PDB file of C-alpha atoms in Angstrom:
ATOM      1  CA  UNK L1443      -8.830  -3.324  25.055  1.00  0.00           C
ATOM      2  CA  UNK L1444      -8.353  -4.853  21.551  1.00  0.00           C
ATOM      3  CA  UNK L1445     -12.207  -5.838  22.015  1.00  0.00           C
ATOM      4  CA  UNK L1446     -13.222  -2.251  22.712  1.00  0.00           C
ATOM      5  CA  UNK L1447     -10.620  -0.989  19.776  1.00  0.00           C
ATOM      6  CA  UNK L1448     -12.205  -3.041  17.596  1.00  0.00           C
ATOM      7  CA  UNK L1449     -15.796  -1.968  18.685  1.00  0.00           C
ATOM      8  CA  UNK L1450     -14.562   1.585  18.259  1.00  0.00           C
ATOM      9  CA  UNK L1451     -13.531   1.002  14.961  1.00  0.00           C
ATOM     10  CA  UNK L1452     -16.794  -0.500  13.979  1.00  0.00           C
ATOM     11  CA  UNK L1453     -18.373   2.199  15.095  1.00  0.00           C
ATOM     12  CA  UNK L1454     -16.774   4.775  13.422  1.00  0.00           C
ATOM     13  CA  UNK L1455     -17.193   2.833   9.833  1.00  0.00           C
ATOM     14  CA  UNK L1456     -20.949   2.557  10.640  1.00  0.00           C
ATOM     15  CA  UNK L1457     -21.062   6.392  11.552  1.00  0.00           C
ATOM     16  CA  UNK L1458     -19.249   6.863   7.714  1.00  0.00           C
ATOM     17  CA  UNK L1459     -21.799   4.315   6.094  1.00  0.00           C
ATOM     18  CA  UNK L1460     -24.765   6.409   7.681  1.00  0.00           C
ATOM     19  CA  UNK L1461     -23.329   9.954   7.112  1.00  0.00           C
ATOM     20  CA  UNK L1462     -22.161   9.200   3.117  1.00  0.00           C
ATOM     21  CA  UNK L1463     -25.444   7.248   3.067  1.00  0.00           C
ATOM     22  CA  UNK L1464     -27.418  10.692   4.066  1.00  0.00           C
ATOM     23  CA  UNK L1465     -25.105  12.767   1.496  1.00  0.00           C
ATOM     24  CA  UNK L1466     -25.707  10.684  -0.836  1.00  0.00           C
ATOM     25  CA  UNK L1467     -29.651  10.415  -0.788  1.00  0.00           C
ATOM     26  CA  UNK L1468     -29.971  13.947  -0.038  1.00  0.00           C
ATOM     27  CA  UNK L1469     -28.004  15.189  -3.000  1.00  0.00           C
ATOM     28  CA  UNK L1470     -29.697  12.906  -5.323  1.00  0.00           C
ATOM     29  CA  UNK L1471     -33.059  13.927  -3.951  1.00  0.00           C
ATOM     30  CA  UNK L1472     -32.716  17.666  -4.397  1.00  0.00           C
ATOM     31  CA  UNK L1473     -31.608  16.622  -7.754  1.00  0.00           C
ATOM     32  CA  UNK L1474     -34.491  14.821  -8.538  1.00  0.00           C
ATOM     33  CA  UNK L1475     -37.310  17.561  -6.706  1.00  0.00           C
ATOM     34  CA  UNK L1476     -35.618  20.376  -8.777  1.00  0.00           C
ATOM     35  CA  UNK L1477     -36.187  18.266 -12.164  1.00  0.00           C
ATOM     36  CA  UNK L1478     -39.715  17.680 -11.036  1.00  0.00           C
ATOM     37  CA  UNK L1479     -40.846  20.038 -14.217  1.00  0.00           C
ATOM     38  CA  UNK L1480     -37.862  19.533 -16.339  1.00  0.00           C
ATOM     39  CA  UNK L1481     -35.463  16.761 -18.366  1.00  0.00           C
ATOM     40  CA  UNK L1482     -34.262  13.796 -16.273  1.00  0.00           C
ATOM     41  CA  UNK L1483     -30.708  15.492 -14.663  1.00  0.00           C
ATOM     42  CA  UNK L1484     -28.596  12.439 -16.315  1.00  0.00           C
ATOM     43  CA  UNK L1485     -25.339  14.581 -16.344  1.00  0.00           C
ATOM     44  CA  UNK L1486     -25.444  15.904 -12.666  1.00  0.00           C
ATOM     45  CA  UNK L1487     -25.975  12.002 -11.685  1.00  0.00           C
ATOM     46  CA  UNK L1488     -22.793  11.309 -13.362  1.00  0.00           C
ATOM     47  CA  UNK L1489     -21.300  13.749 -11.594  1.00  0.00           C
ATOM     48  CA  UNK L1490     -22.550  12.763  -7.630  1.00  0.00           C
ATOM     49  CA  UNK L1491     -21.432   9.237  -9.011  1.00  0.00           C
ATOM     50  CA  UNK L1492     -18.024  10.383 -10.047  1.00  0.00           C
ATOM     51  CA  UNK L1493     -17.748  12.461  -6.437  1.00  0.00           C
ATOM     52  CA  UNK L1494     -18.932   9.908  -4.434  1.00  0.00           C
ATOM     53  CA  UNK L1495     -16.897   6.994  -5.609  1.00  0.00           C
ATOM     54  CA  UNK L1496     -13.488   8.783  -6.297  1.00  0.00           C
ATOM     55  CA  UNK L1497     -13.733  11.506  -3.349  1.00  0.00           C
ATOM     56  CA  UNK L1498     -15.347   9.283  -0.914  1.00  0.00           C
ATOM     57  CA  UNK L1499     -12.856   6.414  -1.690  1.00  0.00           C
ATOM     58  CA  UNK L1500      -9.859   8.498  -0.839  1.00  0.00           C
ATOM     59  CA  UNK L1501     -11.260  10.022   2.204  1.00  0.00           C
ATOM     60  CA  UNK L1502     -12.013   6.727   3.443  1.00  0.00           C
ATOM     61  CA  UNK L1503      -8.654   5.117   2.320  1.00  0.00           C
ATOM     62  CA  UNK L1504      -7.062   8.168   3.924  1.00  0.00           C
ATOM     63  CA  UNK L1505      -8.463   7.926   7.336  1.00  0.00           C
ATOM     64  CA  UNK L1506      -7.971   4.037   7.287  1.00  0.00           C
ATOM     65  CA  UNK L1507      -4.925   4.593   9.685  1.00  0.00           C
ATOM     66  CA  UNK L1508      -5.904   7.671  11.574  1.00  0.00           C
ATOM     67  CA  UNK L1509      -5.343   6.114  14.838  1.00  0.00           C
ATOM     68  CA  UNK L1510      -1.540   6.516  14.397  1.00  0.00           C
ATOM     69  CA  UNK L1511      -2.438   9.641  15.812  1.00  0.00           C
ATOM     70  CA  UNK L1512      -2.900   8.075  19.315  1.00  0.00           C
ATOM     71  CA  UNK L1513       0.058   6.350  20.519  1.00  0.00           C
ATOM     72  CA  UNK L1514      -1.319   3.762  22.639  1.00  0.00           C
ATOM     73  CA  UNK L1515      -3.778   2.590  19.619  1.00  0.00           C
ATOM     74  CA  UNK L1516      -0.494   2.702  17.452  1.00  0.00           C
ATOM     75  CA  UNK L1517       1.346   0.359  20.263  1.00  0.00           C
ATOM     76  CA  UNK L1518      -1.423  -2.090  20.264  1.00  0.00           C
ATOM     77  CA  UNK L1519      -1.945  -2.302  16.570  1.00  0.00           C
ATOM     78  CA  UNK L1520       1.608  -2.816  15.913  1.00  0.00           C
ATOM     79  CA  UNK L1521       1.570  -5.697  18.664  1.00  0.00           C
ATOM     80  CA  UNK L1522      -1.441  -7.528  17.558  1.00  0.00           C
ATOM     81  CA  UNK L1523      -0.241 -11.167  16.001  1.00  0.00           C
ATOM     82  CA  UNK L1524      -0.410 -10.992  12.888  1.00  0.00           C
ATOM     83  CA  UNK L1525       2.353 -10.195  10.003  1.00  0.00           C
ATOM     84  CA  UNK L1526       2.796  -7.005   8.265  1.00  0.00           C
ATOM     85  CA  UNK L1527       1.323  -8.695   5.066  1.00  0.00           C
ATOM     86  CA  UNK L1528      -1.950  -9.887   7.031  1.00  0.00           C
ATOM     87  CA  UNK L1529      -2.467  -6.460   8.322  1.00  0.00           C
ATOM     88  CA  UNK L1530      -1.979  -4.770   5.093  1.00  0.00           C
ATOM     89  CA  UNK L1531      -4.321  -7.385   3.752  1.00  0.00           C
ATOM     90  CA  UNK L1532      -7.178  -6.371   6.437  1.00  0.00           C
ATOM     91  CA  UNK L1533      -6.689  -2.549   4.596  1.00  0.00           C
ATOM     92  CA  UNK L1534      -6.480  -3.742   1.216  1.00  0.00           C
ATOM     93  CA  UNK L1535      -9.835  -5.602   1.796  1.00  0.00           C
ATOM     94  CA  UNK L1536     -11.808  -2.684   3.787  1.00  0.00           C
ATOM     95  CA  UNK L1537     -10.440   0.645   1.106  1.00  0.00           C
ATOM     96  CA  UNK L1538     -10.535  -1.201  -1.869  1.00  0.00           C
ATOM     97  CA  UNK L1539     -13.231  -3.746  -2.174  1.00  0.00           C
ATOM     98  CA  UNK L1540     -15.791  -3.356   0.753  1.00  0.00           C
ATOM     99  CA  UNK L1541     -15.810   0.486  -0.320  1.00  0.00           C
ATOM    100  CA  UNK L1542     -16.230  -0.406  -3.626  1.00  0.00           C
ATOM    101  CA  UNK L1543     -18.865  -3.249  -3.201  1.00  0.00           C
ATOM    102  CA  UNK L1544     -20.815  -0.970  -0.578  1.00  0.00           C
ATOM    103  CA  UNK L1545     -21.260   2.232  -2.101  1.00  0.00           C
ATOM    104  CA  UNK L1546     -22.118   0.582  -5.635  1.00  0.00           C
ATOM    105  CA  UNK L1547     -24.780  -1.085  -3.981  1.00  0.00           C
ATOM    106  CA  UNK L1548     -25.952   2.388  -2.060  1.00  0.00           C
ATOM    107  CA  UNK L1549     -25.775   4.295  -5.462  1.00  0.00           C
ATOM    108  CA  UNK L1550     -27.452   1.513  -7.743  1.00  0.00           C
ATOM    109  CA  UNK L1551     -30.255   1.331  -4.709  1.00  0.00           C
ATOM    110  CA  UNK L1552     -30.577   5.277  -4.418  1.00  0.00           C
ATOM    111  CA  UNK L1553     -30.639   5.628  -8.391  1.00  0.00           C
ATOM    112  CA  UNK L1554     -33.394   3.309  -9.140  1.00  0.00           C
ATOM    113  CA  UNK L1555     -35.625   5.118  -6.081  1.00  0.00           C
ATOM    114  CA  UNK L1556     -34.672   8.219  -7.331  1.00  0.00           C
ATOM    115  CA  UNK L1557     -35.574   6.956 -11.281  1.00  0.00           C
ATOM    116  CA  UNK L1558     -38.765   5.546 -10.025  1.00  0.00           C
ATOM    117  CA  UNK L1559     -40.089   8.798  -8.284  1.00  0.00           C
ATOM    118  CA  UNK L1560     -39.018  10.894 -11.084  1.00  0.00           C
ATOM    119  CA  UNK L1561     -41.027   8.342 -13.538  1.00  0.00           C
ATOM    120  CA  UNK L1562     -44.033   8.599 -11.152  1.00  0.00           C
ATOM    121  CA  UNK L1563     -44.271  11.979 -10.410  1.00  0.00           C
ATOM    122  CA  UNK L1564     -43.463  13.782 -13.559  1.00  0.00           C
ATOM    123  CA  UNK L1565     -45.474  14.314 -16.615  1.00  0.00           C
ATOM    124  CA  UNK L1566     -44.067  15.255 -19.846  1.00  0.00           C
ATOM    125  CA  UNK L1567     -45.489  17.965 -21.448  1.00  0.00           C
ATOM    126  CA  UNK L1568     -47.971  17.659 -23.981  1.00  0.00           C
ATOM    127  CA  UNK L1569     -46.030  19.959 -26.116  1.00  0.00           C
ATOM    128  CA  UNK L1570     -42.714  17.931 -26.265  1.00  0.00           C
ATOM    129  CA  UNK L1571     -42.189  16.241 -29.841  1.00  0.00           C
ATOM    130  CA  UNK L1572     -42.173  12.076 -29.330  1.00  0.00           C
ATOM    131  CA  UNK L1573     -38.312  11.796 -30.614  1.00  0.00           C
ATOM    132  CA  UNK L1574     -37.751  14.061 -27.211  1.00  0.00           C
ATOM    133  CA  UNK L1575     -39.821  12.381 -25.063  1.00  0.00           C
ATOM    134  CA  UNK L1576     -36.972   9.761 -23.881  1.00  0.00           C
ATOM    135  CA  UNK L1577     -35.347  12.864 -22.246  1.00  0.00           C
ATOM    136  CA  UNK L1578     -38.024  12.582 -19.724  1.00  0.00           C
ATOM    137  CA  UNK L1579     -37.605   9.287 -18.392  1.00  0.00           C
ATOM    138  CA  UNK L1580     -35.781   8.070 -15.573  1.00  0.00           C
ATOM    139  CA  UNK L1581     -33.118   5.577 -16.464  1.00  0.00           C
ATOM    140  CA  UNK L1582     -30.705   3.473 -14.036  1.00  0.00           C
ATOM    141  CA  UNK L1583     -27.692   5.230 -14.479  1.00  0.00           C
ATOM    142  CA  UNK L1584     -25.488   1.669 -15.174  1.00  0.00           C
ATOM    143  CA  UNK L1585     -28.026   0.995 -17.930  1.00  0.00           C
ATOM    144  CA  UNK L1586     -26.230   4.282 -19.817  1.00  0.00           C
ATOM    145  CA  UNK L1587     -23.847   3.724 -22.538  1.00  0.00           C
ATOM    146  CA  UNK L1588     -22.007   7.183 -21.724  1.00  0.00           C
ATOM    147  CA  UNK L1589     -20.918   6.059 -18.710  1.00  0.00           C
ATOM    148  CA  UNK L1590     -17.125   5.004 -18.580  1.00  0.00           C
ATOM    149  CA  UNK L1591     -17.558   2.700 -15.330  1.00  0.00           C
ATOM    150  CA  UNK L1592     -14.045   0.341 -16.390  1.00  0.00           C
ATOM    151  CA  UNK L1593     -12.131   3.979 -16.865  1.00  0.00           C
ATOM    152  CA  UNK L1594     -14.070   5.170 -13.298  1.00  0.00           C
ATOM    153  CA  UNK L1595     -13.027   2.255 -11.353  1.00  0.00           C
ATOM    154  CA  UNK L1596      -9.750   1.968 -12.585  1.00  0.00           C
ATOM    155  CA  UNK L1597      -8.807   5.388 -11.553  1.00  0.00           C
ATOM    156  CA  UNK L1598     -10.958   4.590  -7.870  1.00  0.00           C
ATOM    157  CA  UNK L1599      -8.368   1.711  -7.478  1.00  0.00           C
ATOM    158  CA  UNK L1600      -5.093   3.730  -8.314  1.00  0.00           C
ATOM    159  CA  UNK L1601      -6.516   7.099  -6.366  1.00  0.00           C
ATOM    160  CA  UNK L1602      -7.629   5.045  -3.403  1.00  0.00           C
ATOM    161  CA  UNK L1603      -4.365   3.251  -3.669  1.00  0.00           C
ATOM    162  CA  UNK L1604      -2.466   6.630  -3.513  1.00  0.00           C
ATOM    163  CA  UNK L1605      -4.413   7.521  -0.499  1.00  0.00           C
ATOM    164  CA  UNK L1606      -4.004   4.592   1.629  1.00  0.00           C
ATOM    165  CA  UNK L1607       0.101   5.034   1.139  1.00  0.00           C
ATOM    166  CA  UNK L1608      -0.519   8.719   2.142  1.00  0.00           C
ATOM    167  CA  UNK L1609      -2.203   7.679   5.640  1.00  0.00           C
ATOM    168  CA  UNK L1610       0.616   5.333   6.825  1.00  0.00           C
ATOM    169  CA  UNK L1611       3.209   7.890   6.094  1.00  0.00           C
ATOM    170  CA  UNK L1612       1.848  10.863   7.002  1.00  0.00           C
ATOM    171  CA  UNK L1613       0.197  10.734  10.753  1.00  0.00           C
ATOM    172  CA  UNK L1614      -1.357  14.211  10.770  1.00  0.00           C
ATOM    173  CA  UNK L1615      -3.398  15.806   7.506  1.00  0.00           C
ATOM    174  CA  UNK L1616      -2.633  12.756   5.645  1.00  0.00           C
ATOM    175  CA  UNK L1617      -5.177  13.367   3.080  1.00  0.00           C
ATOM    176  CA  UNK L1618      -4.178  17.025   2.254  1.00  0.00           C
ATOM    177  CA  UNK L1619      -0.698  16.340   1.987  1.00  0.00           C
ATOM    178  CA  UNK L1620      -1.074  13.242   0.138  1.00  0.00           C
ATOM    179  CA  UNK L1621      -2.811  15.490  -2.579  1.00  0.00           C
ATOM    180  CA  UNK L1622      -0.563  18.344  -2.443  1.00  0.00           C
ATOM    181  CA  UNK L1623       2.225  16.066  -2.967  1.00  0.00           C
ATOM    182  CA  UNK L1624       0.399  13.985  -5.449  1.00  0.00           C
ATOM    183  CA  UNK L1625      -0.409  17.459  -7.488  1.00  0.00           C
ATOM    184  CA  UNK L1626       2.939  18.500  -7.328  1.00  0.00           C
ATOM    185  CA  UNK L1627       4.601  15.051  -8.784  1.00  0.00           C
ATOM    186  CA  UNK L1628       2.251  15.279 -11.521  1.00  0.00           C
ATOM    187  CA  UNK L1629       2.872  18.429 -12.492  1.00  0.00           C
ATOM    188  CA  UNK L1630       6.790  17.950 -12.216  1.00  0.00           C
ATOM    189  CA  UNK L1631       6.384  14.928 -14.422  1.00  0.00           C
ATOM    190  CA  UNK L1632       4.759  16.632 -17.149  1.00  0.00           C
ATOM    191  CA  UNK L1633       7.004  19.403 -17.197  1.00  0.00           C
ATOM    192  CA  UNK L1634       9.869  17.772 -17.051  1.00  0.00           C
ATOM    193  CA  UNK L1635       8.643  15.333 -20.209  1.00  0.00           C
ATOM    194  CA  UNK L1636       8.260  18.186 -22.224  1.00  0.00           C
ATOM    195  CA  UNK L1637      11.373  19.786 -21.449  1.00  0.00           C
ATOM    196  CA  UNK L1638      13.431  16.457 -21.723  1.00  0.00           C
ATOM    197  CA  UNK L1639      10.990  16.510 -25.862  1.00  0.00           C
ATOM    198  CA  UNK L1640      12.149  20.073 -26.209  1.00  0.00           C
ATOM    199  CA  UNK L1641      16.130  19.269 -25.616  1.00  0.00           C
ATOM    200  CA  UNK L1642      15.786  16.091 -27.743  1.00  0.00           C
ATOM    201  CA  UNK L1643      14.569  17.617 -30.548  1.00  0.00           C
ATOM    202  CA  UNK L1644      15.721  20.673 -31.980  1.00  0.00           C
ATOM    203  CA  UNK L1645      12.456  22.087 -33.681  1.00  0.00           C
ATOM    204  CA  UNK L1646       9.082  23.796 -32.391  1.00  0.00           C
ATOM    205  CA  UNK L1647       6.838  20.794 -31.189  1.00  0.00           C
ATOM    206  CA  UNK L1648       4.077  20.334 -29.379  1.00  0.00           C
ATOM    207  CA  UNK L1649       3.289  17.599 -27.084  1.00  0.00           C
ATOM    208  CA  UNK L1650      -0.107  15.856 -26.838  1.00  0.00           C
ATOM    209  CA  UNK L1651      -1.699  13.278 -24.476  1.00  0.00           C
ATOM    210  CA  UNK L1652      -3.695  12.344 -22.104  1.00  0.00           C
ATOM    211  CA  UNK L1653      -1.283  10.952 -19.219  1.00  0.00           C
ATOM    212  CA  UNK L1654       1.471  10.438 -20.888  1.00  0.00           C
ATOM    213  CA  UNK L1655       3.278  11.982 -24.417  1.00  0.00           C
ATOM    214  CA  UNK L1656       1.431   9.609 -27.040  1.00  0.00           C
ATOM    215  CA  UNK L1657       2.220  12.262 -30.311  1.00  0.00           C
ATOM    216  CA  UNK L1658       3.442  15.736 -30.825  1.00  0.00           C
ATOM    217  CA  UNK L1659       3.420  18.095 -33.985  1.00  0.00           C
ATOM    218  CA  UNK L1660       6.964  19.518 -35.412  1.00  0.00           C
ATOM    219  CA  UNK L1661       6.739  23.069 -36.595  1.00  0.00           C
ATOM    220  CA  UNK L1662       4.699  26.122 -35.745  1.00  0.00           C
ATOM    221  CA  UNK L1663       1.167  26.289 -34.942  1.00  0.00           C
ATOM    222  CA  UNK L1664       0.265  27.862 -38.413  1.00  0.00           C
ATOM    223  CA  UNK L1665       2.538  25.671 -40.560  1.00  0.00           C
ATOM    224  CA  UNK L1666       3.257  22.220 -38.936  1.00  0.00           C
ATOM    225  CA  UNK L1667       5.573  20.160 -40.671  1.00  0.00           C
ATOM    226  CA  UNK L1668       4.887  17.043 -39.538  1.00  0.00           C
ATOM    227  CA  UNK L1669       2.994  14.935 -36.450  1.00  0.00           C
ATOM    228  CA  UNK L1670       5.232  11.640 -34.311  1.00  0.00           C
ATOM    229  CA  UNK L1671       2.884   9.172 -33.104  1.00  0.00           C
ATOM    230  CA  UNK L1672       3.770   6.452 -31.170  1.00  0.00           C
ATOM    231  CA  UNK L1673       3.156   3.178 -32.691  1.00  0.00           C
ATOM    232  CA  UNK L1674      -0.258   1.971 -31.542  1.00  0.00           C
ATOM    233  CA  UNK L1675       1.375  -1.692 -29.903  1.00  0.00           C
ATOM    234  CA  UNK L1676       3.387   0.695 -27.907  1.00  0.00           C
ATOM    235  CA  UNK L1677       0.401   3.280 -26.770  1.00  0.00           C
ATOM    236  CA  UNK L1678      -1.552   0.143 -25.901  1.00  0.00           C
ATOM    237  CA  UNK L1679       1.195  -1.437 -23.776  1.00  0.00           C
ATOM    238  CA  UNK L1680       1.861   1.988 -21.769  1.00  0.00           C
ATOM    239  CA  UNK L1681      -1.588   2.369 -21.102  1.00  0.00           C
ATOM    240  CA  UNK L1682      -1.650  -0.850 -19.264  1.00  0.00           C
ATOM    241  CA  UNK L1683       1.468  -0.570 -18.124  1.00  0.00           C
ATOM    242  CA  UNK L1684       1.330   2.814 -16.125  1.00  0.00           C
ATOM    243  CA  UNK L1685      -1.527   2.376 -14.047  1.00  0.00           C
ATOM    244  CA  UNK L1686      -0.584  -1.333 -13.203  1.00  0.00           C
ATOM    245  CA  UNK L1687       3.066  -0.067 -12.226  1.00  0.00           C
ATOM    246  CA  UNK L1688       1.475   2.933 -10.234  1.00  0.00           C
ATOM    247  CA  UNK L1689      -0.826   0.615  -8.360  1.00  0.00           C
ATOM    248  CA  UNK L1690       1.749  -2.213  -7.745  1.00  0.00           C
ATOM    249  CA  UNK L1691       4.362   0.673  -6.215  1.00  0.00           C
ATOM    250  CA  UNK L1692       1.881   2.449  -3.748  1.00  0.00           C
ATOM    251  CA  UNK L1693       0.432  -1.233  -2.422  1.00  0.00           C
ATOM    252  CA  UNK L1694       4.418  -2.314  -1.869  1.00  0.00           C
ATOM    253  CA  UNK L1695       5.644   0.953  -0.525  1.00  0.00           C
ATOM    254  CA  UNK L1696       2.496   0.487   2.101  1.00  0.00           C
ATOM    255  CA  UNK L1697       3.857  -2.947   2.842  1.00  0.00           C
ATOM    256  CA  UNK L1698       7.335  -1.438   3.518  1.00  0.00           C
ATOM    257  CA  UNK L1699       6.301   1.292   5.561  1.00  0.00           C
ATOM    258  CA  UNK L1700       4.094  -0.528   7.612  1.00  0.00           C
ATOM    259  CA  UNK L1701       6.599  -3.206   8.461  1.00  0.00           C
ATOM    260  CA  UNK L1702       9.085  -0.562   9.229  1.00  0.00           C
ATOM    261  CA  UNK L1703       6.522   0.781  11.680  1.00  0.00           C
ATOM    262  CA  UNK L1704       6.742  -2.491  13.015  1.00  0.00           C
ATOM    263  CA  UNK L1705      10.097  -2.431  13.514  1.00  0.00           C
TER     264      UNK L1705
END
């Protein structure tokens, strides 16, 4: 029975892999074919890369415990001769490491093939000046210095850890429920943070910051009286502390949720 379940899981992962490969190849191919008479589509390629990395990664992570919908499969999984930590480690490797390596490998191969195809079939118009000819040369995306690989990978790990926690917390519609809860929490934290600043400072202020308030302007927009900013060392520590704290919290909660189910 366990061997049958493993085969079913392997088949599901294979189908996901083939579906993702087909979608990526088709969307990338249509993009390149549509650009045969224009400049190389650098920005659109980055959009495809980000969507495949983040959306695909979170969907894959959110489906990891989809077998909890079946009572029989749930019992078989919980009766496996392994600790909660060992089972969680399998989920970590599959949703965090394997998907990232597989996706980067697939995207790199398709990206290289499409760049080669574009460079082979697109002729640079004669009226293009020398300084703009490089826009008509396909260049692999990872050779570009404009894509923020490090930031995207960090965001990938955080979002997939949240999706993984959601998959073990909700039996049905895990992805939708997790996304809604995340959006509500994110907006709520920003709103409460701004409200607390307004309560602490008796003057009109305008907070600023991407993920947390790193500065705020004092006074009205037309005549501000000053700007307060975090010390550079504090801002650097918070920038690293928040992602690590969120990531660690998700996996710790996942461990206890899985342990709770085993009990």
